[in-house]
PDB file of C-alpha atoms in Angstrom:
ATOM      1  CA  UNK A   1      40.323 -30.017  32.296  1.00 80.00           C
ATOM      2  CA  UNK A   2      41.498 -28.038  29.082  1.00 82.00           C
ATOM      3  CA  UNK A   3      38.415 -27.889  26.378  1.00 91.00           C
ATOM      4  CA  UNK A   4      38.768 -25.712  23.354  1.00 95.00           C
ATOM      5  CA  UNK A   5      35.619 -24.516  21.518  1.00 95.00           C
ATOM      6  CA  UNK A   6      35.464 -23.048  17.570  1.00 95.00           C
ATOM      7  CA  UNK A   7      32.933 -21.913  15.589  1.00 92.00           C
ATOM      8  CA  UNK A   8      30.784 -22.696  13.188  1.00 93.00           C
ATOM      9  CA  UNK A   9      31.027 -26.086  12.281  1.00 94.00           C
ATOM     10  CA  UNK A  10      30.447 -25.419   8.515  1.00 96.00           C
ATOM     11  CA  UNK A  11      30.161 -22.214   6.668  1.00 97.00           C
ATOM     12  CA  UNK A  12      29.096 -21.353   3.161  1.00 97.00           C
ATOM     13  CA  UNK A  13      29.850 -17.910   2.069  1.00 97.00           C
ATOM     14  CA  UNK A  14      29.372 -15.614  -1.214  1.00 98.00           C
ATOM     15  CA  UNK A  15      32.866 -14.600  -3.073  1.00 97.00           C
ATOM     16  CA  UNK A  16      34.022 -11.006  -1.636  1.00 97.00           C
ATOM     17  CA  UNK A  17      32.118 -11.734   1.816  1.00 97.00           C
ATOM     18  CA  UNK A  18      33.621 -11.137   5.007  1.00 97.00           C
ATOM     19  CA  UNK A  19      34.388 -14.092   7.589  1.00 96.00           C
ATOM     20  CA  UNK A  20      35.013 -14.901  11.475  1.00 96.00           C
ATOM     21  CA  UNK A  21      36.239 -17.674  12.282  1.00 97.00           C
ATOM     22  CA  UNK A  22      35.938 -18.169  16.697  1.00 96.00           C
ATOM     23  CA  UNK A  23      38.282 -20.039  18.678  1.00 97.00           C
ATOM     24  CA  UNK A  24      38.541 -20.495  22.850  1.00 97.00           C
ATOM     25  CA  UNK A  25      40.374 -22.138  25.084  1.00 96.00           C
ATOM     26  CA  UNK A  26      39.406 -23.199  28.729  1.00 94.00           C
ATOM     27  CA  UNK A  27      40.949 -24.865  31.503  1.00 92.00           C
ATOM     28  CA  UNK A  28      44.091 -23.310  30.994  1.00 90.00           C
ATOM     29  CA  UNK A  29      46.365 -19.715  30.868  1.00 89.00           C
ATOM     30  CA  UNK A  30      48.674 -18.157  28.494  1.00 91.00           C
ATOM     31  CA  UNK A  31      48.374 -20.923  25.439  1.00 93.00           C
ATOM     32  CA  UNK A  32      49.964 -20.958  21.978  1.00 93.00           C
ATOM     33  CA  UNK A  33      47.311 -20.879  19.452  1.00 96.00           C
ATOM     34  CA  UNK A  34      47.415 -22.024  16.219  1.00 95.00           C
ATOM     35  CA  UNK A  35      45.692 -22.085  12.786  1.00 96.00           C
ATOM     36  CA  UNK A  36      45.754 -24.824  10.271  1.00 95.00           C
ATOM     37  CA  UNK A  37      43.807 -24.794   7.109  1.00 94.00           C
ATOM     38  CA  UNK A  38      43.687 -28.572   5.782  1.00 92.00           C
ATOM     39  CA  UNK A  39      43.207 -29.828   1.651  1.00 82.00           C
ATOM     40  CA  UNK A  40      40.665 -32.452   1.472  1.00 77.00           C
ATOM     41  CA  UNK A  41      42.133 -35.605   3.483  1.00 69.00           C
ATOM     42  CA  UNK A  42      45.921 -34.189   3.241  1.00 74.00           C
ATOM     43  CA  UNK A  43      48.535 -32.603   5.842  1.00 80.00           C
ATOM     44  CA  UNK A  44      47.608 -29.395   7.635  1.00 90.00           C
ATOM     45  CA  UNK A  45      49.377 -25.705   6.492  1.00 90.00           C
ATOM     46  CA  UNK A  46      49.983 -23.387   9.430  1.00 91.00           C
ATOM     47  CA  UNK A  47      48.693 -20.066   9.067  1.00 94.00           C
ATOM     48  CA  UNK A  48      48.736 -17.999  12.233  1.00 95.00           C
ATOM     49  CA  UNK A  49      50.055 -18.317  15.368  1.00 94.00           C
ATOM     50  CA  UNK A  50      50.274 -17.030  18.679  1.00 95.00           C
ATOM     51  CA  UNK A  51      52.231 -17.132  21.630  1.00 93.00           C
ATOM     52  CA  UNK A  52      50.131 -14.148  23.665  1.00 93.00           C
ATOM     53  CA  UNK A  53      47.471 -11.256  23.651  1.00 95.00           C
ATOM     54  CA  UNK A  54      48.181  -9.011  20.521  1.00 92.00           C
ATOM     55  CA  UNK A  55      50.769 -11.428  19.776  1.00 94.00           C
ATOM     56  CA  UNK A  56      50.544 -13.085  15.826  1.00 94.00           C
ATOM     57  CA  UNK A  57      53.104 -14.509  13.511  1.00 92.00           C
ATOM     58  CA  UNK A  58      51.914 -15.309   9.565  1.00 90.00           C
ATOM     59  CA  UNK A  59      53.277 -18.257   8.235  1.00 86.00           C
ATOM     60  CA  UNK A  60      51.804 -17.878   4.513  1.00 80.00           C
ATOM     61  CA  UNK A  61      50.928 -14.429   2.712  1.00 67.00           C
ATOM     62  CA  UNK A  62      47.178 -15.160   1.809  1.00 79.00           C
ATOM     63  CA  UNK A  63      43.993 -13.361   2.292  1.00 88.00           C
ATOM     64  CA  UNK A  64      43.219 -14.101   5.786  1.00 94.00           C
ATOM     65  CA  UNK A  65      44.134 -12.565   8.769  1.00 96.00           C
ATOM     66  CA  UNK A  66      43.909 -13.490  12.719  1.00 96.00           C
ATOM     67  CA  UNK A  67      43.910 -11.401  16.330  1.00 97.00           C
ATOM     68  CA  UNK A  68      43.997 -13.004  19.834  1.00 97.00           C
ATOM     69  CA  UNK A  69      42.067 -10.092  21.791  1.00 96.00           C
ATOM     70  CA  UNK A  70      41.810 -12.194  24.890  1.00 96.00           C
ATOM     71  CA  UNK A  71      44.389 -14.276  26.462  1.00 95.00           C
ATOM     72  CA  UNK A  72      42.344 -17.626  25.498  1.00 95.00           C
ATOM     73  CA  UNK A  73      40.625 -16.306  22.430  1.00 97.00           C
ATOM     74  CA  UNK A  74      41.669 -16.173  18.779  1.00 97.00           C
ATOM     75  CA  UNK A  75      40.479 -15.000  15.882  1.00 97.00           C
ATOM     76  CA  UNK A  76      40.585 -15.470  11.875  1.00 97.00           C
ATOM     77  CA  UNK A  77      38.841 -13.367   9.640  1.00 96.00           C
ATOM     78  CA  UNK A  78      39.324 -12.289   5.847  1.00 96.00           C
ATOM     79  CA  UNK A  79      37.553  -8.627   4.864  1.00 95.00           C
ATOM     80  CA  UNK A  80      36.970 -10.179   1.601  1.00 96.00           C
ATOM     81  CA  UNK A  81      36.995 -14.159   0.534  1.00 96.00           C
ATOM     82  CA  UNK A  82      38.733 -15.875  -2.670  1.00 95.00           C
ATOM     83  CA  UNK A  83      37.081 -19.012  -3.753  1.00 94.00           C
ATOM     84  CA  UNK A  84      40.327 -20.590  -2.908  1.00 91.00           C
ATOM     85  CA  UNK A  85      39.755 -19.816   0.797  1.00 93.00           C
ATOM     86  CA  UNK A  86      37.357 -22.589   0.866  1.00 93.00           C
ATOM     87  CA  UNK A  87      38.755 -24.950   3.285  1.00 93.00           C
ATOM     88  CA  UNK A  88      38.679 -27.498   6.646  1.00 96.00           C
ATOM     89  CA  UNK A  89      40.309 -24.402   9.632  1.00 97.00           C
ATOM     90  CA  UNK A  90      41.321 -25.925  12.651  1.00 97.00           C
ATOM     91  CA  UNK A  91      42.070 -23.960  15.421  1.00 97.00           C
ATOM     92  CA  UNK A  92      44.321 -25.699  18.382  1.00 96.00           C
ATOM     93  CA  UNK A  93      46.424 -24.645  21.738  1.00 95.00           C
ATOM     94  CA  UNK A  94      49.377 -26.180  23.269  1.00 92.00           C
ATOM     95  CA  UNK A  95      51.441 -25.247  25.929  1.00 87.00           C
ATOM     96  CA  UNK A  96      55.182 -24.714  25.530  1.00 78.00           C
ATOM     97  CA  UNK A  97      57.345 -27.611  25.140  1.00 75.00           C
ATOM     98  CA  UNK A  98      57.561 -30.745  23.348  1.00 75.00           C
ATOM     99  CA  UNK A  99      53.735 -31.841  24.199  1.00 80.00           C
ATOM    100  CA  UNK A 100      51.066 -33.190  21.812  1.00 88.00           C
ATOM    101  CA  UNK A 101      48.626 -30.062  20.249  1.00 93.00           C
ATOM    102  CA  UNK A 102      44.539 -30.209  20.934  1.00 94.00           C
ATOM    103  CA  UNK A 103      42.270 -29.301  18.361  1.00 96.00           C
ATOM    104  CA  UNK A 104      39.162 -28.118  17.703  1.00 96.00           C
ATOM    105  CA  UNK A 105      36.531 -29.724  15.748  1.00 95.00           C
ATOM    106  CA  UNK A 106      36.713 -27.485  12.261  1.00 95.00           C
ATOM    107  CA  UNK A 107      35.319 -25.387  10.528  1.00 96.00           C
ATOM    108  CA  UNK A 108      34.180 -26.698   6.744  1.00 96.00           C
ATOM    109  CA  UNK A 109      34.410 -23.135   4.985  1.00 96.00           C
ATOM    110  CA  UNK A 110      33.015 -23.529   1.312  1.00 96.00           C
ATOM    111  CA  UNK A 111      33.093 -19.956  -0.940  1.00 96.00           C
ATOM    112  CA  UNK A 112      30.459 -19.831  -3.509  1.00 97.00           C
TER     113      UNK A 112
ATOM    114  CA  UNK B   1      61.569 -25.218   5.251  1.00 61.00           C
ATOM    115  CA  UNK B   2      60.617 -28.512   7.086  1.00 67.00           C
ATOM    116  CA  UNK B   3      58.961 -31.230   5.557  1.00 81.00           C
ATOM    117  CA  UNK B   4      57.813 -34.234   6.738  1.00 91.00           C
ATOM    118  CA  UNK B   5      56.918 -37.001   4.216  1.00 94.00           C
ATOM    119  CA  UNK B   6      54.301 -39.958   5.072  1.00 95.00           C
ATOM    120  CA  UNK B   7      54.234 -43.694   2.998  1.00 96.00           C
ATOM    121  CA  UNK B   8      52.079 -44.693   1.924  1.00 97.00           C
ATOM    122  CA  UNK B   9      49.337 -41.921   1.026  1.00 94.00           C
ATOM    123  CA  UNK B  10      46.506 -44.462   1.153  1.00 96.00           C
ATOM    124  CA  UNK B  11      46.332 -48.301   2.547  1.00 97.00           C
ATOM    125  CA  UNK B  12      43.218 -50.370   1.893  1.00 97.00           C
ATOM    126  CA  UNK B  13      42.944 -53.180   4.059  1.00 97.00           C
ATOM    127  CA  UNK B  14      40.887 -56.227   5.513  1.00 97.00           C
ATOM    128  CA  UNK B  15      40.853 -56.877   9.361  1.00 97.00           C
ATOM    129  CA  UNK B  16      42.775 -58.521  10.872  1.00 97.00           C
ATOM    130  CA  UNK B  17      46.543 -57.221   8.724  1.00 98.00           C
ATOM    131  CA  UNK B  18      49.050 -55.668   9.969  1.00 98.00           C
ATOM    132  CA  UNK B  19      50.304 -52.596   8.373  1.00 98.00           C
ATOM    133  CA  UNK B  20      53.167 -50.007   8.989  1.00 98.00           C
ATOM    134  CA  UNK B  21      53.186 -46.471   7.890  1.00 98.00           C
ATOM    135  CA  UNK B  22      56.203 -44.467   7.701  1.00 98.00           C
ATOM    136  CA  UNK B  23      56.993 -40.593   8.108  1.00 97.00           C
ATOM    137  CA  UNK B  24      60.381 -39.098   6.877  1.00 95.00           C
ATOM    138  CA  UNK B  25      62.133 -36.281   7.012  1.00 93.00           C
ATOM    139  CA  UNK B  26      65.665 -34.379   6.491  1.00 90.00           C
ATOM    140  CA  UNK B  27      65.211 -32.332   9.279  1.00 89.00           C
ATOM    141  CA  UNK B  28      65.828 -33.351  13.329  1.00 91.00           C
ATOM    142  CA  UNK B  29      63.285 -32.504  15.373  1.00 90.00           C
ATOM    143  CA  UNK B  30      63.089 -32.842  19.362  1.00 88.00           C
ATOM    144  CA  UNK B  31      59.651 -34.406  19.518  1.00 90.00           C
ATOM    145  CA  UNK B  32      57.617 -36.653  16.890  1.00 93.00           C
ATOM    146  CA  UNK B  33      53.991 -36.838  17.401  1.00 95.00           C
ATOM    147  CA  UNK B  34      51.481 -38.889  15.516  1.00 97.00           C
ATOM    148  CA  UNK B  35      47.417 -38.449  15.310  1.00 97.00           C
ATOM    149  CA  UNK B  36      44.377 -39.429  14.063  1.00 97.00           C
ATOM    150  CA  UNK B  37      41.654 -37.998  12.854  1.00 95.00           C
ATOM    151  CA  UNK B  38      38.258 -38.978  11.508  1.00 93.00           C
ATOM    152  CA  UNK B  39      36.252 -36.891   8.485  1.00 89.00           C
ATOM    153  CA  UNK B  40      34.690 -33.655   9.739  1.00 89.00           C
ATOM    154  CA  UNK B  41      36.868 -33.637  13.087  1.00 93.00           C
ATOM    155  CA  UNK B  42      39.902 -31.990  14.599  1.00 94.00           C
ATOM    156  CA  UNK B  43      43.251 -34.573  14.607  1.00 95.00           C
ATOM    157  CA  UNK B  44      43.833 -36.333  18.033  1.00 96.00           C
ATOM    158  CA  UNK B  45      46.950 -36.978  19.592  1.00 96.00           C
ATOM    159  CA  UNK B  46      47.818 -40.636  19.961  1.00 97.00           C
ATOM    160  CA  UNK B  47      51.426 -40.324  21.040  1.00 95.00           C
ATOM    161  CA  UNK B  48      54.444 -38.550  21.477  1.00 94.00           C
ATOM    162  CA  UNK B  49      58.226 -39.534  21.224  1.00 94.00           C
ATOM    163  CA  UNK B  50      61.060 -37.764  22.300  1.00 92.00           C
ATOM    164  CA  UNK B  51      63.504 -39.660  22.521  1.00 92.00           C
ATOM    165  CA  UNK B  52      65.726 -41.361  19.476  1.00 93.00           C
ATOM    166  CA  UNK B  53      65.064 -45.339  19.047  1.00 94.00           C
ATOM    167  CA  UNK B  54      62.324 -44.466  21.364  1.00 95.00           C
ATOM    168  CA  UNK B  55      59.385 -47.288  21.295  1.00 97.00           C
ATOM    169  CA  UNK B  56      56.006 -46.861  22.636  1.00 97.00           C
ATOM    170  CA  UNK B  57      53.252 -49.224  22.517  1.00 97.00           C
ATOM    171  CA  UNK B  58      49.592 -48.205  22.390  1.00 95.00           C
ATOM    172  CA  UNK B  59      47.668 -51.173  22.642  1.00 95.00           C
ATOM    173  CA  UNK B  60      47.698 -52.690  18.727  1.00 97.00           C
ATOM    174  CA  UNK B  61      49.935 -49.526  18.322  1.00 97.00           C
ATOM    175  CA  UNK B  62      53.614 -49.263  18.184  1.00 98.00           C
ATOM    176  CA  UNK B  63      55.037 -46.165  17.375  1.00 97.00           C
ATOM    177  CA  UNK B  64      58.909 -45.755  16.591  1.00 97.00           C
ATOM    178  CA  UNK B  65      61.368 -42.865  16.624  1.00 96.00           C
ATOM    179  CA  UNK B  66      64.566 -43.010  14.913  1.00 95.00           C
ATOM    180  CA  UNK B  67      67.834 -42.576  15.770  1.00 94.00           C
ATOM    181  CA  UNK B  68      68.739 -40.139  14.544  1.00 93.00           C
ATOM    182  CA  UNK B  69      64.923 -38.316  15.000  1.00 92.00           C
ATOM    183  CA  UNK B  70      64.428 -37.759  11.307  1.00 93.00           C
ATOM    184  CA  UNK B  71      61.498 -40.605  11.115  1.00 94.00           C
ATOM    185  CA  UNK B  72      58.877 -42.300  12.510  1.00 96.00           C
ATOM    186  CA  UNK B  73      56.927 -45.135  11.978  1.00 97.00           C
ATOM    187  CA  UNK B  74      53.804 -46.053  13.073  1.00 98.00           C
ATOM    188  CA  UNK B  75      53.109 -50.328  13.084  1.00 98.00           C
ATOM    189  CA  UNK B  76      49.144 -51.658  13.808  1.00 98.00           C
ATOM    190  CA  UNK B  77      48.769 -55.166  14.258  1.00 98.00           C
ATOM    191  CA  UNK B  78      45.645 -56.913  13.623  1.00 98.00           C
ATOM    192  CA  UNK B  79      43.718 -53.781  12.185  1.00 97.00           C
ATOM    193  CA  UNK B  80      40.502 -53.470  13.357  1.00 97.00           C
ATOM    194  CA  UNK B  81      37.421 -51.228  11.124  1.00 96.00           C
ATOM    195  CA  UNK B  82      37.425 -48.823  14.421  1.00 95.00           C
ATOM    196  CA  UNK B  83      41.542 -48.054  13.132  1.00 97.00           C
ATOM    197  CA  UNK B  84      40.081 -46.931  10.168  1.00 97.00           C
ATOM    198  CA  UNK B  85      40.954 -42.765   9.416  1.00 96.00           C
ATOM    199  CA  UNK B  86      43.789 -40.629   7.848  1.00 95.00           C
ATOM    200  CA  UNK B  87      46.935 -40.759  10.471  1.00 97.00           C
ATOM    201  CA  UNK B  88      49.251 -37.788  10.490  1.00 96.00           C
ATOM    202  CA  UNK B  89      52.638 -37.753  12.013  1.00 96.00           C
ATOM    203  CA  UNK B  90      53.941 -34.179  12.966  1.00 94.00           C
ATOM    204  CA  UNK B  91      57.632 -32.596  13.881  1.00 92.00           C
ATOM    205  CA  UNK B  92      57.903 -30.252  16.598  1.00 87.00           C
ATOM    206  CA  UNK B  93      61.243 -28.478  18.074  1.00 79.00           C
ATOM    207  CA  UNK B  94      61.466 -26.789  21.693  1.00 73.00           C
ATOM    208  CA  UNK B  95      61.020 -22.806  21.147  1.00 68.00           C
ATOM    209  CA  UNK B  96      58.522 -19.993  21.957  1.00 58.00           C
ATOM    210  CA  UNK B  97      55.835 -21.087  19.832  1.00 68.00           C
ATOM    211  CA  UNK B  98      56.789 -24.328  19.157  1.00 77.00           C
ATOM    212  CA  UNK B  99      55.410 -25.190  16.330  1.00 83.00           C
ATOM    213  CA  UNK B 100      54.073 -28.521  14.694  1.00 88.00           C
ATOM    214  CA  UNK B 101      55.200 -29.445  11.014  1.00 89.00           C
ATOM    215  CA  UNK B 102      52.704 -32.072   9.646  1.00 91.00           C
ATOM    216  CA  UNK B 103      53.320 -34.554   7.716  1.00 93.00           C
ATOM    217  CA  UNK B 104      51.270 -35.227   4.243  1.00 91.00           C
ATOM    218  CA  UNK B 105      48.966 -37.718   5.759  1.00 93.00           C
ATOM    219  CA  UNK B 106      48.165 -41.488   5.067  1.00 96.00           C
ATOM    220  CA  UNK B 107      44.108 -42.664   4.979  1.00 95.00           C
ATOM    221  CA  UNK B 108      43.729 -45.783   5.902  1.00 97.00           C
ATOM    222  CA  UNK B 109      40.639 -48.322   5.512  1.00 97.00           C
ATOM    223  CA  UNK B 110      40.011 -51.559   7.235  1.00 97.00           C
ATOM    224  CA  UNK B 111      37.479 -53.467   5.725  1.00 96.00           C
ATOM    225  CA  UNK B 112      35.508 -56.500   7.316  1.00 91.00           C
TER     226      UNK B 112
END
């Protein structure tokens, strides 16, 4: 079965610091990868996604960025964070189509 | 842009009511999805609908597709605490990437 793994669960981070944000996907080949930052119990905001190695759209200018080195890994990082980075990230697959999305479990991200 | 709107942002109520939450939206999409998710966790799909006037039935759960597949609704009957947690519906059209447009969210409490 398909299981998708991210990393850390919560992160607290000095202004101007760097961050990595780790997602991966098992179970499965050649996914869509997304991620979704998420205001305090509101709708999710795309902000990357991926439909293969290498491969990355940006859906809002910001200060992060993300890479998909592996075919079932992907990436977000920011060289240096904003206090308004702070944040839920959620990192999900799907395959293509009309299907349902997985997640993973988050990542609380709070700048300091 | 697409948006999709959810009513009503928060519902506080005792077990045992029924309750219906909508989602809206000016754009036609080829899939609706709705999910739940609890505080700290990734969303989880409950259901998908695909086709318009579509009905599915999830237990206490019915979930509706319009028409014309603008909206959604989502209808629980006798609410139980375990329903309790914010419900998100989300768009999605057929495509490369495929991509899921949330909607702004609705929390919802059941109290004993």
């Amino acid at each position: 079965s398909q299981t998708i793994h991210q990393w850390p669960a919560t992160l607290v981070q000095p202004v101007g610091s760097p961050l990595s944000l780790e997602c991966t996907v098992e179970g499965t080949s050649n996914p869509n990868l997304y991620w979704y930052r998420q205001a305090a119990g509101r709708g999710l905001q795309l902000l990357f996604y991926s439909v293969g190695i290498g491969q990355i759209s940006s859906e809002v200018p910001q200060n992060l960025s993300a890479s998909r080195p592996q075919d079932r890994q992907f990436i977000l990082s920011s060289k240096k964070l904003l206090l308004s980075d702070s944040g839920f990230y959620l990192c999900a697959w799907s395959s293509t189509g009309i299907g349902g999305y997985t997640f993973g479990s988050g990542t609380r991200l709070t700048v300091v | 842009t697409q948006l999709l709107e959810q009513s009503p942002q928060f519902l506080s109520i005792q077990e045992g009511e029924n309750l219906t939450v909508y989602c809206n939206s000016s754009s036609v999409f080829s899939s609706l999805q709705w999910y739940r998710q609890e505080p700290g966790e990734g969303p989880v799909l409950l259901v998908t609908v695909v086709t318009g006037g579509e009905v599915k039935k999830l237990k206490r759960l019915t979930f509706q597709f319009g028409d014309a597949r603008k909206d959604s609704s989502l209808h629980i009957t006798a609410a139980q605490p375990g329903d309790t947690g914010l419900y998100l519906c989300a768009g999605r059209n057929t495509g490369t990437a495929s991509k899921l447009t949330f909607g702004t969210g609705t929390r919802l409490q059941v109290t004993l």
